[in-house]
Amino acid sequence: MANIELKGLSKSYGHTTVLDALNLSIANGDFVTIVGPSGCGKSTLLRMIAGLDTISSGHLFFDGKIVNDIAPKERGVAMVFQSYALYPHLSVYDNVAFGLKGRMPKPALREKVLDVLERLQLSKLAKRLPKQLSGGQRQRVAIARAISREPGVMLFDEPLSNLDAGLRNQTRLEIARLHRAVGSTTIYVTHDQAEAMTLSDKIVLLNGGRIEQFGSPLDIYRRPANRFVAEFIGSPKINMLQKNEALLLFAATPSASDIGALGDVVLGLRAHELEAVPLDGASLKARVSVVEEYGDRAYIYVETEKFNTLLVMEMTAMEDVKVGDVVGLAPRVPEPLVFDLESGARLEKGQAA
Ligand code: ADP
C-alpha cells in the first residue's frame, strides 16, 4: 500500500498543456476515481502515476518519496487497461502465474494463483486460452493478474467499457469487493459518473486538465463546488432554473425572499427535488413533453410555460401523467443550490448578494 501525492503536477505536449499543476493527496488504501469528460486528461494522469508517461513539471510522491524518475517496474503499481492485454498463447492459469515467476517458491506460487482464480470465479477456466473466453472473463483474468502481485497501487483505465451492461455491473461489484479484500490504494479512471459515485471513497473530477473538485461521492453530489460539477454528477442531469423561474417555484415557501435577494445566479434542483402539484395554486406551470418510464419510477420532462426551460422530475409509479398534460411544479426541498451566473461557483447561504 502507498499514499500518493501530486504537487504541481503538469503535462504538456509542445505548447499544449494537458494537465495543469495538479495538487492531490490520496490516502493509503483509498479507492479514488478520476472522472471527467473525454479528453480532460484522465488517462494521461493515470499513465504518469504508473510511470508510462513522463512528467513535464511538478512532483509525484509515493509514501513521501519522489518517484518522477523511477521506472514503472520499480513503483509497485499494477495496471488494468480497457483492452485486456493477455498473452494469447498462455492459459488463464499461466497468464496469472506469469508475473509471479521467480518471486516465490513453486508451491506458494501455485497456491497464490489458485486463490486469486477462485476469488475472481475463474477456477473452472484455468486451462483455457484467452481466445476461448468472453470479454468479461478476459477482463477478470487481467484483474486477477494485476492483483496476484499484491501491488501497493492498483490502476484501472476504463476497465469496464468493453463489457455489456449486465457484465459491467457484475464486474463493478467484483472490483469493489476485491478492493475491500486486497486493500491496495486504487486509482480508477472512468468517464461514467455512476461508476465514480458507486465505487469510490473519493472522486477527482477533472475538466480541461484541472481538478474541479476532490471529495467523497456524497460531498460532491450534495455540495458541488460549481455548476460544472453539479451538472456532471447525478443522473438525470440536475435542473438549472433562471432566477425568475425559481422565484415562482418557491413563491409559496420561506425561501422566496432569500432567492429574491440574490444577484445574478442560476439555481439547481435535482429531478427528485421537484414534484408535480395540482394546477390551482401553483405559480410555475409546465407542459409534459416526454415520459421515461422505468416501472418503479418515471422521469418526466416538462417545459415551463413562461420560460420554455426543459426540466426533469422524478415520479413514482403511482402518479399518472401523460405527454401534453399541464401540471403545476413545486419544490420538495426547502432551498435550491445556488450558482453564480458568471463564474459558475456555488454560493453558500449569505454569500450570494
Ligand atoms: P482522457 O483520458 O480524459 O480522455 P487523455 O488523457 O487521453 O484524456 O488526453 C488528454 C488530452 O491530451 C487530449 O486532449 C489529448 O488529445 C491530448 N494528448 C494525449 N496524448 C497526446 C500526445 N501523445 N500528444 C499530444 N496530445 C496528446
Short mmCIF file of C-alpha atoms in Angstrom, two decimals, residues 1-4 25-32 63 151-153 179 183-186 201:
data_model
loop_
_atom_site.label_atom_id
_atom_site.label_comp_id
_atom_site.label_asym_id
_atom_site.label_seq_id
_atom_site.Cartn_x
_atom_site.Cartn_y
_atom_site.Cartn_z
CA MET A 1 0.00 0.00 0.00
CA ALA A 2 1.07 3.53 -0.55
CA ASN A 3 -0.16 7.04 -0.24
CA ILE A 4 0.19 9.12 -3.36
CA SER A 25 -3.31 13.73 -1.85
CA ILE A 26 -4.55 10.13 -1.95
CA ALA A 27 -4.56 8.24 1.34
CA ASN A 28 -3.21 4.77 1.83
CA GLY A 29 -5.73 2.13 0.76
CA ASP A 30 -8.28 4.57 -0.64
CA PHE A 31 -10.26 3.89 -3.78
CA VAL A 32 -10.12 7.08 -5.84
CA ASP A 63 4.87 7.35 0.55
CA PRO A 151 0.69 -4.27 -5.71
CA GLY A 152 0.80 -1.27 -3.41
CA VAL A 153 -1.08 0.67 -6.06
CA HIS A 179 -10.59 -3.64 -3.16
CA GLY A 183 -6.70 -3.05 0.28
CA SER A 184 -4.33 -1.64 -2.35
CA THR A 185 -4.52 2.06 -2.96
CA THR A 186 -6.62 2.12 -6.10
CA ASP A 201 -14.04 6.62 -1.39
#
